Amino acid sequence: MRLVIVGAGFAGMYAALSAARLRDIEGVSPEELEIALVSPEPTLVIRPRLYEPKPESLTAPLQDVFDAVDVAYVQGSVEAVDTKACTVGVVNAKGERRSLQYHRLVLATGSRLFRPNIPGLAEYAFSVDNIDDAVALDRHLHELAKMPASAARDTIVVAGAGFTGIEAATEMPSRLRTLFDKTANPRVIIVDRSSAVAPDMGEGPRPIIEEALRKLGVETRLNAGVSSLDRSGVTLSTGEHIETMTVIWAAGIRANPLTTKIPGERDKFDRLLVDGCLRVPSVPGVFATGDAARAACDDCGNYALMSCQHATRMGAFAGNNAAAELLGVPARQYHQEAYVTCLDLGDAGALFTRGWDRKVEMVGEKAKTTKRGINTVWIYPPKPVRAAALASADPEHVTKL
């Protein structure tokens, strides 16, 4: 029997570990149940940190972890899924193609930045969506530091006032001060079509975020979208033109397009709708998890967000349940009632909230310390020690808040 997991992000990593854990508990050998994970690299990209400097360092190796728990790593990208033949089409780094049979499939392909068809966006916008984009932005900022000061050089426009946009924007003043000389006067502007910053976070945290932006000198252009970009800068829907050499696009994400290869119902973010055990109801033997799935967290109408907080726990449940079906043991109902947010606000500290109503629990340096713990310890893979790695993937304890 073979369980195939597609993706080595937070959801894919924990799906593999959790499946291996259940296999170990049931006393089944890796020969009897092969767990294969397909990904371009055996590496976890610490995506929540890509707004930080030195993004090339923000990865964690997974091969030793997989070896410790007898998970087979398959190098390549999945470009096709045949749910009738129960195969995935894999192309490796050399361009060689192969078909991989599965008895259960876990789609943990994550999400990617949504780039609408705006003139100049593809040519002139940067992002912190993936490691290549983040490295390109970091190199661009270093190149700016070699240029003479000007309004265009010293102005950064961040398109998107959500979580990613706020973290990128609030990190930028200190980042630019480090790179530019003391005569520079960096200017950071957030642009968003909404009437308020952090539109999805509610009224409670917003005054704290607004005060942080004021403290850092970050400007906003609300009720305004990006109409076009060119070499001279960005033009907004209001008609305002901002001279800049740097536009960071952070205006929304969508599930990886591989979800469209599965004949199942999807939401507006292209996430596959799944049942309580994270199965795709319309396709036997297929599970979706993490950012690829729209899953209910509880019985109160709350659904998992596209975040590593939900992806890790969803991955653990999906991997466990896919293995459970093959091993003939009961599956577990996914649930994740607890929910927190921890928003980095650069030199203004951070903001920590608890609950779906986002009640503020910590602000400033105390919240910043918690954010550092999350970003540098809690979200990293377990050590490549078999017992510890397997124990880390108990679905009931992953992301227990």
Short mmCIF file of N, CA and C in Angstrom, two decimals, residues 309-368:
data_model
loop_
_atom_site.label_atom_id
_atom_site.label_comp_id
_atom_site.label_asym_id
_atom_site.label_seq_id
_atom_site.Cartn_x
_atom_site.Cartn_y
_atom_site.Cartn_z
N GLN A 309 -0.82 28.15 11.27
CA GLN A 309 -1.48 27.71 12.50
C GLN A 309 -2.51 26.62 12.22
N HIS A 310 -3.31 26.82 11.18
CA HIS A 310 -4.30 25.81 10.82
C HIS A 310 -3.68 24.70 9.97
N ALA A 311 -2.72 25.04 9.13
CA ALA A 311 -2.14 24.03 8.24
C ALA A 311 -1.45 22.91 9.01
N THR A 312 -0.74 23.24 10.09
CA THR A 312 -0.02 22.20 10.83
C THR A 312 -0.99 21.18 11.42
N ARG A 313 -2.01 21.65 12.08
CA ARG A 313 -2.96 20.73 12.71
C ARG A 313 -3.81 19.99 11.66
N MET A 314 -4.24 20.70 10.63
CA MET A 314 -4.98 20.04 9.56
C MET A 314 -4.14 18.95 8.91
N GLY A 315 -2.86 19.25 8.71
CA GLY A 315 -1.97 18.25 8.12
C GLY A 315 -1.89 17.00 8.96
N ALA A 316 -1.77 17.19 10.27
CA ALA A 316 -1.68 16.03 11.17
C ALA A 316 -2.94 15.17 11.10
N PHE A 317 -4.10 15.81 11.07
CA PHE A 317 -5.35 15.05 10.98
C PHE A 317 -5.48 14.36 9.62
N ALA A 318 -5.13 15.05 8.55
CA ALA A 318 -5.25 14.45 7.21
C ALA A 318 -4.33 13.24 7.05
N GLY A 319 -3.08 13.38 7.48
CA GLY A 319 -2.15 12.26 7.38
C GLY A 319 -2.59 11.07 8.22
N ASN A 320 -3.02 11.36 9.45
CA ASN A 320 -3.53 10.30 10.32
C ASN A 320 -4.72 9.59 9.67
N ASN A 321 -5.65 10.35 9.13
CA ASN A 321 -6.88 9.76 8.61
C ASN A 321 -6.67 9.00 7.31
N ALA A 322 -5.76 9.50 6.47
CA ALA A 322 -5.45 8.76 5.24
C ALA A 322 -4.81 7.42 5.59
N ALA A 323 -3.90 7.43 6.53
CA ALA A 323 -3.27 6.18 6.98
C ALA A 323 -4.29 5.28 7.68
N ALA A 324 -5.19 5.87 8.45
CA ALA A 324 -6.20 5.09 9.18
C ALA A 324 -7.06 4.28 8.23
N GLU A 325 -7.44 4.88 7.11
CA GLU A 325 -8.27 4.16 6.13
C GLU A 325 -7.52 2.96 5.57
N LEU A 326 -6.25 3.10 5.33
CA LEU A 326 -5.46 2.00 4.79
C LEU A 326 -5.20 0.92 5.84
N LEU A 327 -5.14 1.34 7.10
CA LEU A 327 -4.85 0.40 8.19
C LEU A 327 -6.10 -0.19 8.83
N GLY A 328 -7.26 0.30 8.39
CA GLY A 328 -8.51 -0.24 8.91
C GLY A 328 -8.82 0.16 10.34
N VAL A 329 -8.41 1.37 10.72
CA VAL A 329 -8.71 1.88 12.07
C VAL A 329 -9.54 3.15 11.93
N PRO A 330 -10.25 3.57 12.98
CA PRO A 330 -11.14 4.74 12.86
C PRO A 330 -10.37 6.02 12.57
N ALA A 331 -10.97 6.86 11.74
CA ALA A 331 -10.42 8.19 11.47
C ALA A 331 -10.81 9.14 12.60
N ARG A 332 -10.14 10.28 12.65
CA ARG A 332 -10.43 11.29 13.69
C ARG A 332 -11.05 12.52 13.04
N GLN A 333 -12.05 13.05 13.70
CA GLN A 333 -12.71 14.27 13.23
C GLN A 333 -11.81 15.47 13.49
N TYR A 334 -11.49 16.20 12.43
CA TYR A 334 -10.69 17.41 12.61
C TYR A 334 -11.45 18.44 13.41
N HIS A 335 -10.77 19.07 14.37
CA HIS A 335 -11.35 20.17 15.12
C HIS A 335 -10.22 21.08 15.59
N GLN A 336 -10.50 22.35 15.67
CA GLN A 336 -9.50 23.32 16.09
C GLN A 336 -10.23 24.54 16.64
N GLU A 337 -10.75 24.38 17.84
CA GLU A 337 -11.57 25.44 18.42
C GLU A 337 -10.75 26.67 18.80
N ALA A 338 -9.53 26.44 19.29
CA ALA A 338 -8.69 27.56 19.73
C ALA A 338 -8.10 28.28 18.53
N TYR A 339 -8.04 29.59 18.62
CA TYR A 339 -7.48 30.39 17.53
C TYR A 339 -6.81 31.62 18.11
N VAL A 340 -5.58 31.89 17.68
CA VAL A 340 -4.87 33.10 18.09
C VAL A 340 -4.28 33.77 16.86
N THR A 341 -3.98 35.04 17.00
CA THR A 341 -3.19 35.74 15.98
C THR A 341 -2.05 36.45 16.67
N CYS A 342 -0.92 36.52 15.99
CA CYS A 342 0.22 37.27 16.51
C CYS A 342 0.82 38.04 15.34
N LEU A 343 0.58 39.33 15.35
CA LEU A 343 0.95 40.20 14.23
C LEU A 343 2.19 41.01 14.58
N ASP A 344 3.23 40.86 13.77
CA ASP A 344 4.46 41.64 13.95
C ASP A 344 4.22 43.07 13.50
N LEU A 345 4.66 44.02 14.32
CA LEU A 345 4.50 45.43 14.00
C LEU A 345 5.84 46.16 13.96
N GLY A 346 6.88 45.43 13.56
CA GLY A 346 8.20 46.04 13.42
C GLY A 346 8.71 46.62 14.73
N ASP A 347 9.27 47.81 14.66
CA ASP A 347 9.81 48.45 15.86
C ASP A 347 8.72 48.90 16.83
N ALA A 348 7.47 48.80 16.43
CA ALA A 348 6.35 49.14 17.32
C ALA A 348 5.89 47.94 18.14
N GLY A 349 6.63 46.82 18.05
CA GLY A 349 6.30 45.65 18.86
C GLY A 349 5.49 44.63 18.08
N ALA A 350 4.43 44.15 18.71
CA ALA A 350 3.57 43.14 18.08
C ALA A 350 2.22 43.19 18.77
N LEU A 351 1.31 42.38 18.25
CA LEU A 351 -0.06 42.33 18.76
C LEU A 351 -0.48 40.87 18.83
N PHE A 352 -0.97 40.45 19.99
CA PHE A 352 -1.41 39.06 20.17
C PHE A 352 -2.88 39.05 20.57
N THR A 353 -3.69 38.30 19.82
CA THR A 353 -5.10 38.19 20.15
C THR A 353 -5.48 36.73 20.33
N ARG A 354 -6.56 36.49 21.06
CA ARG A 354 -7.05 35.13 21.26
C ARG A 354 -8.54 35.07 20.94
N GLY A 355 -8.94 33.98 20.30
CA GLY A 355 -10.34 33.75 19.99
C GLY A 355 -10.72 34.29 18.62
N TRP A 356 -11.84 33.76 18.10
CA TRP A 356 -12.29 34.19 16.78
C TRP A 356 -12.78 35.63 16.78
N ASP A 357 -13.07 36.17 17.97
CA ASP A 357 -13.43 37.59 18.06
C ASP A 357 -12.20 38.47 18.25
N ARG A 358 -11.01 37.84 18.28
CA ARG A 358 -9.71 38.51 18.33
C ARG A 358 -9.61 39.49 19.51
N LYS A 359 -9.80 38.94 20.68
CA LYS A 359 -9.64 39.73 21.90
C LYS A 359 -8.15 39.96 22.14
N VAL A 360 -7.77 41.22 22.32
CA VAL A 360 -6.36 41.57 22.50
C VAL A 360 -5.88 41.10 23.86
N GLU A 361 -4.79 40.29 23.86
CA GLU A 361 -4.22 39.80 25.12
C GLU A 361 -2.86 40.43 25.42
N MET A 362 -2.08 40.68 24.38
CA MET A 362 -0.74 41.24 24.58
C MET A 362 -0.43 42.24 23.48
N VAL A 363 0.33 43.26 23.84
CA VAL A 363 0.81 44.23 22.86
C VAL A 363 2.26 44.57 23.18
N GLY A 364 2.89 45.30 22.27
CA GLY A 364 4.23 45.82 22.53
C GLY A 364 5.29 44.74 22.62
N GLU A 365 6.24 44.93 23.53
CA GLU A 365 7.40 44.05 23.63
C GLU A 365 7.02 42.65 24.12
N LYS A 366 6.01 42.57 24.99
CA LYS A 366 5.58 41.25 25.46
C LYS A 366 5.06 40.41 24.29
N ALA A 367 4.24 41.01 23.46
CA ALA A 367 3.73 40.31 22.29
C ALA A 367 4.86 40.01 21.31
N LYS A 368 5.84 40.92 21.22
CA LYS A 368 6.97 40.73 20.32
C LYS A 368 7.78 39.50 20.73
#
